[in-house]
Short mmCIF file of N, CA and C and ligand atoms in Angstrom, two decimals:
data_model
loop_
_atom_site.label_atom_id
_atom_site.label_comp_id
_atom_site.label_asym_id
_atom_site.label_seq_id
_atom_site.Cartn_x
_atom_site.Cartn_y
_atom_site.Cartn_z
N MET A 1 -22.65 15.60 11.89
CA MET A 1 -22.33 14.23 11.55
C MET A 1 -20.99 14.05 11.04
N ARG A 2 -20.22 13.16 11.65
CA ARG A 2 -18.84 12.90 11.18
C ARG A 2 -18.96 11.86 10.05
N LEU A 3 -18.50 12.31 8.90
CA LEU A 3 -18.74 11.59 7.64
C LEU A 3 -17.48 11.12 6.98
N PHE A 4 -17.53 9.87 6.33
CA PHE A 4 -16.43 9.53 5.47
C PHE A 4 -17.04 8.64 4.35
N ILE A 5 -16.27 8.54 3.25
CA ILE A 5 -16.67 7.78 2.11
C ILE A 5 -15.70 6.65 1.84
N ALA A 6 -16.17 5.47 1.70
CA ALA A 6 -15.19 4.32 1.60
C ALA A 6 -15.76 3.20 0.67
N LEU A 7 -14.75 2.44 0.28
CA LEU A 7 -15.02 1.15 -0.38
C LEU A 7 -15.07 -0.08 0.56
N ASP A 8 -16.03 -0.93 0.43
CA ASP A 8 -16.06 -2.12 1.30
C ASP A 8 -15.43 -3.23 0.56
N PRO A 9 -14.82 -4.19 1.26
CA PRO A 9 -14.23 -5.32 0.64
C PRO A 9 -15.24 -6.38 0.27
N PRO A 10 -15.13 -7.04 -0.91
CA PRO A 10 -15.83 -8.22 -1.16
C PRO A 10 -15.68 -9.30 -0.14
N GLU A 11 -16.58 -10.24 0.03
CA GLU A 11 -16.42 -11.14 1.10
C GLU A 11 -15.04 -11.91 1.20
N GLY A 12 -14.63 -12.45 0.11
CA GLY A 12 -13.42 -13.22 0.06
C GLY A 12 -12.25 -12.36 0.63
N LEU A 13 -12.19 -11.17 0.23
CA LEU A 13 -11.19 -10.23 0.58
C LEU A 13 -11.29 -9.96 2.07
N ARG A 14 -12.45 -9.86 2.57
CA ARG A 14 -12.66 -9.57 4.02
C ARG A 14 -11.99 -10.71 4.87
N ASP A 15 -12.19 -11.95 4.40
CA ASP A 15 -11.60 -13.20 5.07
C ASP A 15 -10.05 -13.02 4.98
N ALA A 16 -9.52 -12.66 3.95
CA ALA A 16 -8.02 -12.46 3.75
C ALA A 16 -7.42 -11.40 4.71
N LEU A 17 -8.27 -10.37 4.87
CA LEU A 17 -7.86 -9.23 5.67
C LEU A 17 -7.95 -9.74 7.17
N MET A 18 -8.87 -10.48 7.51
CA MET A 18 -9.06 -11.00 8.89
C MET A 18 -7.84 -12.01 9.17
N ASP A 19 -7.47 -12.87 8.25
CA ASP A 19 -6.30 -13.65 8.46
C ASP A 19 -5.04 -12.78 8.77
N MET A 20 -4.87 -11.65 7.98
CA MET A 20 -3.73 -10.88 8.30
C MET A 20 -3.82 -10.29 9.70
N GLN A 21 -5.05 -9.96 10.17
CA GLN A 21 -5.28 -9.41 11.49
C GLN A 21 -4.78 -10.42 12.58
N ASP A 22 -5.05 -11.65 12.27
CA ASP A 22 -4.73 -12.65 13.39
C ASP A 22 -3.23 -12.81 13.67
N GLY A 23 -2.43 -12.45 12.71
CA GLY A 23 -1.05 -12.70 12.84
C GLY A 23 -0.18 -11.65 13.59
N LEU A 24 -0.71 -10.48 13.95
CA LEU A 24 0.12 -9.48 14.50
C LEU A 24 0.38 -9.61 16.01
N GLY A 25 -0.78 -9.89 16.66
CA GLY A 25 -0.68 -10.14 18.19
C GLY A 25 -0.30 -8.86 18.95
N LEU A 26 -0.83 -7.72 18.48
CA LEU A 26 -0.64 -6.38 19.06
C LEU A 26 -1.83 -5.57 18.81
N GLY A 27 -2.18 -4.70 19.66
CA GLY A 27 -3.24 -3.64 19.36
C GLY A 27 -4.60 -4.27 19.24
N ARG A 28 -5.51 -3.45 18.64
CA ARG A 28 -6.93 -3.63 18.66
C ARG A 28 -7.36 -3.96 17.19
N GLU A 29 -7.96 -5.04 16.95
CA GLU A 29 -8.45 -5.37 15.60
C GLU A 29 -9.61 -4.41 15.19
N VAL A 30 -9.60 -3.95 13.94
CA VAL A 30 -10.73 -3.29 13.38
C VAL A 30 -11.73 -4.39 13.20
N PRO A 31 -12.99 -4.27 13.69
CA PRO A 31 -14.06 -5.30 13.46
C PRO A 31 -14.24 -5.58 12.08
N PRO A 32 -14.57 -6.89 11.68
CA PRO A 32 -14.62 -7.23 10.23
C PRO A 32 -15.56 -6.30 9.45
N GLU A 33 -16.68 -5.98 10.10
CA GLU A 33 -17.70 -5.12 9.38
C GLU A 33 -17.22 -3.64 9.15
N ASN A 34 -16.16 -3.34 9.88
CA ASN A 34 -15.59 -1.90 9.74
C ASN A 34 -14.47 -1.83 8.80
N LEU A 35 -13.96 -2.97 8.17
CA LEU A 35 -12.90 -2.93 7.29
C LEU A 35 -13.30 -2.19 6.02
N HIS A 36 -12.48 -1.23 5.63
CA HIS A 36 -12.85 -0.46 4.48
C HIS A 36 -11.55 0.32 3.89
N VAL A 37 -11.82 0.83 2.68
CA VAL A 37 -10.73 1.74 2.10
C VAL A 37 -11.37 3.06 2.08
N THR A 38 -10.75 4.04 2.88
CA THR A 38 -11.29 5.37 2.94
C THR A 38 -11.02 6.14 1.67
N LEU A 39 -11.97 6.70 0.97
CA LEU A 39 -11.76 7.50 -0.12
C LEU A 39 -11.65 8.91 0.12
N ALA A 40 -12.44 9.28 1.24
CA ALA A 40 -12.34 10.74 1.64
C ALA A 40 -12.88 10.74 3.08
N PHE A 41 -12.16 11.43 4.01
CA PHE A 41 -12.58 11.70 5.38
C PHE A 41 -13.15 13.17 5.34
N LEU A 42 -14.40 13.34 5.72
CA LEU A 42 -14.97 14.69 5.63
C LEU A 42 -15.11 15.38 6.98
N GLY A 43 -14.98 14.71 7.98
CA GLY A 43 -15.17 15.43 9.38
C GLY A 43 -16.51 15.66 9.67
N ASP A 44 -16.72 16.62 10.55
CA ASP A 44 -18.11 16.90 11.10
C ASP A 44 -18.75 17.83 10.08
N GLN A 45 -19.96 17.42 9.67
CA GLN A 45 -20.72 18.20 8.69
C GLN A 45 -22.14 18.39 9.07
N PRO A 46 -22.77 19.54 8.77
CA PRO A 46 -24.13 19.73 9.01
C PRO A 46 -25.01 18.94 8.06
N GLU A 47 -26.29 18.66 8.57
CA GLU A 47 -27.18 17.77 7.92
C GLU A 47 -27.38 18.29 6.46
N ALA A 48 -27.50 19.61 6.26
CA ALA A 48 -27.69 20.16 4.92
C ALA A 48 -26.54 19.75 3.97
N SER A 49 -25.35 19.82 4.41
CA SER A 49 -24.18 19.43 3.54
C SER A 49 -24.25 17.98 3.22
N ALA A 50 -24.75 17.13 4.17
CA ALA A 50 -24.78 15.70 4.00
C ALA A 50 -25.80 15.32 2.89
N GLU A 51 -26.88 16.11 2.88
CA GLU A 51 -27.91 15.82 1.88
C GLU A 51 -27.42 16.24 0.47
N LEU A 52 -26.77 17.34 0.45
CA LEU A 52 -26.23 17.78 -0.92
C LEU A 52 -25.15 16.84 -1.37
N LEU A 53 -24.30 16.45 -0.41
CA LEU A 53 -23.25 15.49 -0.77
C LEU A 53 -23.87 14.18 -1.24
N HIS A 54 -24.99 13.64 -0.68
CA HIS A 54 -25.58 12.47 -1.14
C HIS A 54 -26.07 12.60 -2.57
N GLU A 55 -26.64 13.83 -2.92
CA GLU A 55 -26.94 14.01 -4.35
C GLU A 55 -25.80 13.94 -5.19
N MET A 56 -24.72 14.61 -4.80
CA MET A 56 -23.55 14.63 -5.67
C MET A 56 -22.91 13.22 -5.85
N LEU A 57 -22.89 12.56 -4.81
CA LEU A 57 -22.30 11.20 -4.83
C LEU A 57 -23.17 10.25 -5.71
N GLY A 58 -24.49 10.47 -5.69
CA GLY A 58 -25.43 9.63 -6.52
C GLY A 58 -25.25 10.01 -7.94
N ALA A 59 -24.68 11.10 -8.33
CA ALA A 59 -24.48 11.50 -9.75
C ALA A 59 -23.13 10.82 -10.29
N ILE A 60 -22.36 10.29 -9.47
CA ILE A 60 -20.97 9.79 -9.98
C ILE A 60 -21.19 8.52 -10.82
N ARG A 61 -20.60 8.53 -12.01
CA ARG A 61 -20.67 7.33 -12.86
C ARG A 61 -19.21 6.91 -12.97
N ALA A 62 -18.92 5.78 -12.46
CA ALA A 62 -17.58 5.22 -12.42
C ALA A 62 -17.62 3.67 -12.54
N PRO A 63 -16.54 3.08 -13.10
CA PRO A 63 -16.48 1.60 -13.07
C PRO A 63 -16.08 0.97 -11.83
N ALA A 64 -16.40 -0.37 -11.68
CA ALA A 64 -16.00 -1.09 -10.60
C ALA A 64 -14.51 -0.98 -10.41
N VAL A 65 -14.08 -1.18 -9.17
CA VAL A 65 -12.62 -1.03 -8.75
C VAL A 65 -12.02 -2.39 -8.31
N ARG A 66 -11.08 -2.74 -9.08
CA ARG A 66 -10.40 -4.08 -8.64
C ARG A 66 -9.54 -3.78 -7.44
N LEU A 67 -9.88 -4.61 -6.36
CA LEU A 67 -9.07 -4.42 -5.07
C LEU A 67 -8.06 -5.51 -5.00
N THR A 68 -6.79 -5.16 -5.16
CA THR A 68 -5.66 -6.08 -5.03
C THR A 68 -4.81 -5.65 -3.90
N LEU A 69 -4.62 -6.47 -2.93
CA LEU A 69 -3.78 -6.15 -1.80
C LEU A 69 -2.32 -6.27 -2.32
N ARG A 70 -1.48 -5.38 -2.00
CA ARG A 70 -0.10 -5.33 -2.29
C ARG A 70 0.79 -4.94 -1.10
N GLY A 71 1.07 -5.87 -0.29
CA GLY A 71 1.94 -5.57 0.82
C GLY A 71 1.24 -5.04 2.08
N ALA A 72 2.05 -4.84 3.06
CA ALA A 72 1.52 -4.35 4.36
C ALA A 72 2.54 -3.29 4.90
N GLU A 73 2.07 -2.43 5.77
CA GLU A 73 2.87 -1.36 6.29
C GLU A 73 2.37 -1.01 7.77
N MET A 74 3.28 -0.36 8.51
CA MET A 74 2.79 0.32 9.72
C MET A 74 2.76 1.69 9.39
N PHE A 75 1.58 2.41 9.76
CA PHE A 75 1.41 3.84 9.56
C PHE A 75 1.90 4.44 10.93
N GLY A 76 2.49 5.68 10.84
CA GLY A 76 2.89 6.33 12.03
C GLY A 76 4.33 6.51 12.25
N GLY A 77 5.12 5.99 11.30
CA GLY A 77 6.58 6.19 11.33
C GLY A 77 7.22 5.55 12.55
N ARG A 78 7.95 6.39 13.36
CA ARG A 78 8.69 5.84 14.49
C ARG A 78 7.79 5.47 15.62
N GLN A 79 6.58 6.04 15.57
CA GLN A 79 5.50 5.64 16.58
C GLN A 79 4.40 4.98 15.87
N PRO A 80 4.56 3.66 15.58
CA PRO A 80 3.46 2.96 14.80
C PRO A 80 2.15 3.01 15.39
N ARG A 81 1.11 3.47 14.62
CA ARG A 81 -0.17 3.64 15.21
C ARG A 81 -1.19 2.69 14.55
N ALA A 82 -0.90 2.20 13.35
CA ALA A 82 -1.86 1.29 12.74
C ALA A 82 -1.14 0.33 11.76
N ALA A 83 -1.60 -0.87 11.79
CA ALA A 83 -1.17 -1.88 10.79
C ALA A 83 -2.06 -1.81 9.62
N VAL A 84 -1.61 -1.78 8.36
CA VAL A 84 -2.52 -1.61 7.24
C VAL A 84 -2.07 -2.52 6.13
N ALA A 85 -3.11 -2.93 5.37
CA ALA A 85 -2.86 -3.68 4.15
C ALA A 85 -3.00 -2.66 3.01
N LEU A 86 -1.90 -2.57 2.10
CA LEU A 86 -1.93 -1.64 1.07
C LEU A 86 -2.73 -2.12 -0.06
N VAL A 87 -3.37 -1.20 -0.83
CA VAL A 87 -4.17 -1.66 -1.86
C VAL A 87 -3.52 -1.02 -3.21
N GLU A 88 -3.51 -1.81 -4.19
CA GLU A 88 -2.95 -1.37 -5.55
C GLU A 88 -3.69 -0.13 -6.03
N LYS A 89 -2.89 0.84 -6.47
CA LYS A 89 -3.49 2.15 -6.83
C LYS A 89 -3.78 2.09 -8.30
N VAL A 90 -4.84 1.36 -8.71
CA VAL A 90 -5.19 1.21 -10.12
C VAL A 90 -5.87 2.45 -10.58
N PRO A 91 -5.82 2.75 -11.92
CA PRO A 91 -6.35 4.04 -12.45
C PRO A 91 -7.88 4.21 -12.03
N GLU A 92 -8.62 3.11 -11.99
CA GLU A 92 -10.07 3.26 -11.62
C GLU A 92 -10.28 3.76 -10.19
N LEU A 93 -9.32 3.38 -9.40
CA LEU A 93 -9.39 3.72 -7.88
C LEU A 93 -9.00 5.19 -7.75
N VAL A 94 -7.97 5.60 -8.50
CA VAL A 94 -7.49 7.06 -8.41
C VAL A 94 -8.58 7.87 -8.96
N ALA A 95 -9.22 7.48 -10.15
CA ALA A 95 -10.25 8.30 -10.72
C ALA A 95 -11.56 8.41 -9.76
N LEU A 96 -11.88 7.30 -9.13
CA LEU A 96 -13.04 7.32 -8.25
C LEU A 96 -12.78 8.26 -7.10
N GLN A 97 -11.59 8.16 -6.47
CA GLN A 97 -11.26 8.94 -5.30
C GLN A 97 -11.29 10.50 -5.72
N GLU A 98 -10.79 10.76 -6.98
CA GLU A 98 -10.92 12.14 -7.42
C GLU A 98 -12.30 12.61 -7.49
N LYS A 99 -13.19 11.73 -8.09
CA LYS A 99 -14.66 12.05 -8.25
C LYS A 99 -15.25 12.34 -6.95
N VAL A 100 -14.97 11.52 -5.98
CA VAL A 100 -15.55 11.61 -4.66
C VAL A 100 -15.10 12.95 -4.04
N VAL A 101 -13.85 13.28 -4.08
CA VAL A 101 -13.35 14.54 -3.51
C VAL A 101 -13.98 15.76 -4.24
N GLN A 102 -14.19 15.60 -5.54
CA GLN A 102 -14.76 16.71 -6.35
C GLN A 102 -16.32 16.83 -5.89
N ALA A 103 -16.98 15.70 -5.66
CA ALA A 103 -18.32 15.71 -5.27
C ALA A 103 -18.43 16.42 -3.89
N ALA A 104 -17.60 16.03 -2.98
CA ALA A 104 -17.63 16.69 -1.70
C ALA A 104 -17.42 18.18 -1.84
N ARG A 105 -16.49 18.72 -2.68
CA ARG A 105 -16.20 20.09 -2.79
C ARG A 105 -17.52 20.78 -3.44
N MET A 106 -18.11 20.07 -4.41
CA MET A 106 -19.31 20.67 -5.02
C MET A 106 -20.52 20.77 -4.00
N ALA A 107 -20.34 20.01 -2.89
CA ALA A 107 -21.32 20.02 -1.82
C ALA A 107 -20.87 21.13 -0.80
N GLY A 108 -19.86 21.82 -1.14
CA GLY A 108 -19.38 22.89 -0.25
C GLY A 108 -18.57 22.46 0.96
N ILE A 109 -17.97 21.23 0.82
CA ILE A 109 -17.19 20.67 1.88
C ILE A 109 -15.74 20.81 1.57
N GLU A 110 -15.02 21.58 2.41
CA GLU A 110 -13.57 21.78 2.14
C GLU A 110 -12.82 20.69 2.61
N LEU A 111 -11.94 20.20 1.73
CA LEU A 111 -11.10 19.04 2.11
C LEU A 111 -9.58 19.44 1.94
N PRO A 112 -8.77 19.13 2.87
CA PRO A 112 -7.36 19.41 2.79
C PRO A 112 -6.86 18.58 1.69
N ARG A 113 -5.84 19.01 0.98
CA ARG A 113 -5.13 18.22 -0.04
C ARG A 113 -4.29 17.16 0.69
N ARG A 114 -4.54 15.92 0.50
CA ARG A 114 -3.78 14.80 1.12
C ARG A 114 -3.39 13.85 0.05
N ARG A 115 -2.20 13.27 0.12
CA ARG A 115 -1.84 12.21 -0.83
C ARG A 115 -2.67 11.02 -0.54
N PHE A 116 -3.21 10.36 -1.55
CA PHE A 116 -4.03 9.21 -1.51
C PHE A 116 -3.26 7.99 -1.44
N LYS A 117 -3.21 7.31 -0.31
CA LYS A 117 -2.59 6.03 -0.21
C LYS A 117 -3.55 4.92 0.18
N PRO A 118 -4.19 4.35 -0.79
CA PRO A 118 -5.35 3.45 -0.47
C PRO A 118 -4.88 2.23 0.43
N HIS A 119 -5.63 1.97 1.45
CA HIS A 119 -5.27 0.93 2.39
C HIS A 119 -6.63 0.42 3.16
N PHE A 120 -6.36 -0.74 3.71
CA PHE A 120 -7.36 -1.15 4.81
C PHE A 120 -6.58 -1.06 6.10
N THR A 121 -7.13 -0.28 7.07
CA THR A 121 -6.52 -0.37 8.47
C THR A 121 -7.03 -1.70 9.03
N LEU A 122 -6.08 -2.44 9.57
CA LEU A 122 -6.34 -3.70 10.15
C LEU A 122 -6.26 -3.71 11.71
N MET A 123 -5.31 -3.08 12.25
CA MET A 123 -5.20 -2.99 13.59
C MET A 123 -4.77 -1.55 14.09
N ARG A 124 -5.30 -1.18 15.21
CA ARG A 124 -4.91 0.15 15.68
C ARG A 124 -3.99 -0.20 17.02
N LEU A 125 -2.87 0.46 17.03
CA LEU A 125 -1.96 0.17 18.13
C LEU A 125 -2.00 1.21 19.27
N PRO A 126 -1.79 0.83 20.49
CA PRO A 126 -1.86 1.87 21.58
C PRO A 126 -0.54 2.71 21.50
N ARG A 127 -0.67 3.83 22.16
CA ARG A 127 0.44 4.83 22.23
C ARG A 127 1.73 4.08 22.75
N PHE A 128 1.55 3.45 23.82
CA PHE A 128 2.65 2.83 24.48
C PHE A 128 2.67 1.40 24.25
N LEU A 129 3.71 0.99 23.53
CA LEU A 129 3.83 -0.42 23.07
C LEU A 129 4.75 -1.21 24.01
N PRO A 130 4.42 -2.53 24.23
CA PRO A 130 5.30 -3.41 25.06
C PRO A 130 6.62 -3.58 24.33
N ASP A 131 7.58 -4.04 25.12
CA ASP A 131 8.98 -4.35 24.55
C ASP A 131 8.97 -5.25 23.34
N PHE A 132 8.05 -6.27 23.46
CA PHE A 132 8.13 -7.28 22.39
C PHE A 132 7.44 -6.83 21.12
N ALA A 133 6.94 -5.66 21.08
CA ALA A 133 6.13 -5.09 19.93
C ALA A 133 7.10 -5.08 18.62
N GLU A 134 8.29 -4.54 18.87
CA GLU A 134 9.17 -4.37 17.65
C GLU A 134 9.34 -5.74 16.96
N HIS A 135 9.57 -6.78 17.78
CA HIS A 135 9.80 -8.13 17.21
C HIS A 135 8.54 -8.55 16.46
N ARG A 136 7.39 -8.38 17.05
CA ARG A 136 6.16 -8.85 16.47
C ARG A 136 5.95 -8.07 15.17
N ILE A 137 6.10 -6.77 15.19
CA ILE A 137 5.91 -5.92 13.94
C ILE A 137 6.79 -6.44 12.86
N ALA A 138 8.10 -6.64 13.21
CA ALA A 138 9.06 -7.11 12.23
C ALA A 138 8.62 -8.42 11.54
N ALA A 139 8.20 -9.43 12.42
CA ALA A 139 7.75 -10.67 11.98
C ALA A 139 6.60 -10.50 11.05
N TRP A 140 5.61 -9.73 11.46
CA TRP A 140 4.38 -9.53 10.68
C TRP A 140 4.66 -8.98 9.37
N LEU A 141 5.51 -7.94 9.35
CA LEU A 141 5.92 -7.25 8.14
C LEU A 141 6.72 -8.16 7.17
N GLY A 142 7.52 -9.03 7.81
CA GLY A 142 8.19 -10.12 7.07
C GLY A 142 7.23 -11.03 6.37
N ARG A 143 6.15 -11.36 7.07
CA ARG A 143 5.19 -12.29 6.37
C ARG A 143 4.32 -11.68 5.38
N ASN A 144 3.99 -10.32 5.60
CA ASN A 144 2.98 -9.71 4.82
C ASN A 144 3.49 -8.63 3.90
N GLY A 145 4.70 -8.27 4.07
CA GLY A 145 5.28 -7.10 3.41
C GLY A 145 5.14 -7.31 1.75
N ASP A 146 5.32 -8.49 1.36
CA ASP A 146 5.39 -8.77 -0.12
C ASP A 146 4.06 -9.39 -0.61
N LEU A 147 3.07 -9.43 0.32
CA LEU A 147 1.85 -10.19 -0.04
C LEU A 147 1.15 -9.58 -1.21
N VAL A 148 0.63 -10.46 -2.07
CA VAL A 148 -0.21 -9.99 -3.19
C VAL A 148 -1.53 -10.76 -3.10
N TYR A 149 -2.64 -10.18 -3.12
CA TYR A 149 -3.92 -10.97 -3.08
C TYR A 149 -4.94 -10.28 -3.97
N ALA A 150 -5.44 -10.99 -4.89
CA ALA A 150 -6.46 -10.50 -5.80
C ALA A 150 -7.81 -10.55 -5.21
N GLY A 151 -8.35 -9.40 -4.74
CA GLY A 151 -9.46 -9.38 -3.92
C GLY A 151 -10.82 -9.26 -4.50
N GLY A 152 -10.88 -9.17 -5.96
CA GLY A 152 -12.12 -9.11 -6.65
C GLY A 152 -12.50 -7.51 -6.77
N ASP A 153 -13.70 -7.35 -7.27
CA ASP A 153 -14.08 -5.93 -7.60
C ASP A 153 -14.97 -5.36 -6.46
N ALA A 154 -14.72 -4.20 -6.17
CA ALA A 154 -15.71 -3.37 -5.41
C ALA A 154 -16.78 -2.81 -6.34
N LEU A 155 -18.05 -3.19 -6.04
CA LEU A 155 -19.07 -2.79 -6.98
C LEU A 155 -20.00 -1.55 -6.43
N GLN A 156 -19.50 -1.08 -5.36
CA GLN A 156 -20.25 0.01 -4.79
C GLN A 156 -19.36 0.81 -3.82
N PHE A 157 -19.69 2.10 -3.61
CA PHE A 157 -18.98 2.91 -2.48
C PHE A 157 -20.02 3.31 -1.51
N THR A 158 -19.60 3.58 -0.31
CA THR A 158 -20.56 3.96 0.75
C THR A 158 -20.21 5.27 1.51
N LEU A 159 -21.34 5.90 1.79
CA LEU A 159 -21.21 7.06 2.66
C LEU A 159 -21.44 6.66 4.12
N TYR A 160 -20.54 6.80 4.87
CA TYR A 160 -20.64 6.32 6.35
C TYR A 160 -20.72 7.55 7.34
N ARG A 161 -21.47 7.26 8.37
CA ARG A 161 -21.35 8.16 9.55
C ARG A 161 -20.59 7.47 10.59
N SER A 162 -19.69 8.20 11.15
CA SER A 162 -18.75 7.60 12.26
C SER A 162 -19.07 8.27 13.57
N THR A 163 -19.44 7.44 14.52
CA THR A 163 -19.62 8.00 15.90
C THR A 163 -18.61 7.45 16.83
N LEU A 164 -17.89 8.40 17.43
CA LEU A 164 -16.78 7.96 18.26
C LEU A 164 -17.31 7.50 19.64
N HIS A 165 -16.76 6.36 20.09
CA HIS A 165 -17.02 5.77 21.35
C HIS A 165 -15.64 5.30 22.06
N GLY A 166 -15.73 5.20 23.30
CA GLY A 166 -14.48 4.89 24.01
C GLY A 166 -13.84 3.59 23.42
N ASP A 167 -14.73 2.63 23.11
CA ASP A 167 -14.14 1.36 22.67
C ASP A 167 -14.09 1.20 21.19
N GLY A 168 -13.97 2.32 20.44
CA GLY A 168 -13.78 2.43 18.95
C GLY A 168 -15.05 2.97 18.36
N PRO A 169 -14.85 3.42 17.14
CA PRO A 169 -16.00 4.15 16.37
C PRO A 169 -17.03 3.16 15.95
N ILE A 170 -18.31 3.59 15.88
CA ILE A 170 -19.31 2.90 15.26
C ILE A 170 -19.65 3.46 13.91
N TYR A 171 -19.70 2.64 12.81
CA TYR A 171 -19.93 3.19 11.56
C TYR A 171 -21.26 2.78 11.07
N ASP A 172 -22.05 3.67 10.53
CA ASP A 172 -23.35 3.47 10.00
C ASP A 172 -23.30 3.80 8.56
N ALA A 173 -23.68 2.87 7.70
CA ALA A 173 -23.80 3.04 6.20
C ALA A 173 -24.99 3.95 6.04
N LEU A 174 -24.86 5.22 5.51
CA LEU A 174 -26.04 6.14 5.28
C LEU A 174 -26.60 5.84 3.90
N ALA A 175 -25.62 5.56 2.98
CA ALA A 175 -26.10 5.35 1.52
C ALA A 175 -25.06 4.64 0.78
N GLN A 176 -25.50 3.88 -0.20
CA GLN A 176 -24.55 3.20 -1.07
C GLN A 176 -24.69 3.55 -2.51
N TYR A 177 -23.61 3.62 -3.28
CA TYR A 177 -23.71 4.12 -4.68
C TYR A 177 -23.07 3.03 -5.52
N PRO A 178 -23.72 2.56 -6.56
CA PRO A 178 -23.29 1.50 -7.40
C PRO A 178 -22.06 1.94 -8.34
N LEU A 179 -21.16 1.04 -8.62
CA LEU A 179 -20.18 1.22 -9.60
C LEU A 179 -20.47 0.28 -10.77
N ALA A 180 -20.17 0.60 -11.95
CA ALA A 180 -20.56 -0.21 -13.17
C ALA A 180 -19.65 -1.39 -13.19
N PRO A 181 -20.21 -2.63 -13.20
CA PRO A 181 -19.44 -3.87 -13.38
C PRO A 181 -18.63 -3.78 -14.72
N THR A 182 -17.47 -4.23 -14.70
CA THR A 182 -16.56 -4.27 -15.93
C THR A 182 -16.85 -5.61 -16.50
N GLU A 183 -16.74 -5.63 -17.84
CA GLU A 183 -16.99 -6.88 -18.58
C GLU A 183 -15.84 -7.75 -18.47
N GLU A 184 -16.08 -9.07 -18.17
CA GLU A 184 -14.95 -10.06 -18.12
C GLU A 184 -14.52 -10.21 -19.63
N PRO A 185 -13.16 -10.33 -19.73
CA PRO A 185 -12.73 -10.66 -21.05
C PRO A 185 -13.06 -12.06 -21.53
N ALA A 186 -13.41 -12.20 -22.73
CA ALA A 186 -13.92 -13.45 -23.27
C ALA A 186 -12.79 -14.47 -23.23
O1 3AM B 201 -9.44 4.32 6.65
P1 3AM B 201 -8.59 4.63 7.87
O2 3AM B 201 -8.79 3.51 9.00
O3 3AM B 201 -7.13 4.86 7.57
O4 3AM B 201 -8.55 7.10 10.78
C1 3AM B 201 -9.87 7.30 10.25
C2 3AM B 201 -10.16 6.21 9.28
O5 3AM B 201 -9.04 5.97 8.42
C3 3AM B 201 -9.80 8.52 9.42
O6 3AM B 201 -10.98 8.33 8.58
C4 3AM B 201 -11.25 7.00 8.41
C5 3AM B 201 -12.69 6.64 8.85
O7 3AM B 201 -12.81 6.98 10.10
N1 3AM B 201 -9.82 9.72 10.11
C6 3AM B 201 -10.40 9.98 11.38
N2 3AM B 201 -10.19 11.18 11.71
C7 3AM B 201 -9.60 11.78 10.73
C8 3AM B 201 -9.01 13.14 10.49
N3 3AM B 201 -9.17 14.05 11.41
C9 3AM B 201 -9.31 10.88 9.76
N4 3AM B 201 -8.62 11.12 8.63
C10 3AM B 201 -8.14 12.41 8.49
N5 3AM B 201 -8.41 13.42 9.43
#
C-alpha cells in the first residue's frame, strides 16, 4: 500500500484553494477532495506496517492546527512541476509533523530526512509547457504571491492510501485521527 499522512482543509479553505486553481490556466487541477497538506509520504508499505502505524498515529495527542495560507509558489525550479499554496509554518504544525514522522519510525518505516515545507498542491504541470506558460505563471504568482488567507483549524489528520492511475492518483482515507480543539480567547 502506498501511504501518506495529511491534513485536510476546512470547507471554507477548500473554496479559497479552488479559487486559486481557477486562475492559473495551465496544467491539471488537483480535484477538490484531494487537496491536502502532506505531513509525511511513506511510500509502499506492507499491511503489517500499516496496522502498526495506525496504532502509533492513534496515540498522538496534539492540538488543532491553524491553517493560514501565506503566498504561492511553483515547485520544480527551472522546470515548474506544481503550483502550490504555501501554509504558514506555525509551531503546532511543525510539532504535529514531527510526531507523525516519529510515529512512522516507531512503526518501523524508514523516512528520508526532508525539509518540511507545508503546502497544498493546487495544479500539476506537464513536463513540456507551452510558450505562454511563463506569462501565465508570472501573472498567477503576481496575484497570489503575497496572498494571506486565514483558513481556520484542521481538527484531524488522515492516513491515506494513494493508488496511481494514468489520469491521477486516487486517495482513500483509511483512518482519521482527532486533534484537540484549542479554546477561543474570551
Ligand atoms: O502533498 P503533495 O501534493 O506535495 O507528490 C505527492 C504528494 O505531495 C507526494 O506525496 C503526496 C501525496 O501523494 N509524493 C509522491 N511520491 C513521492 C515520493 N516518492 C512523494 N513525496 C516524496 N517522495
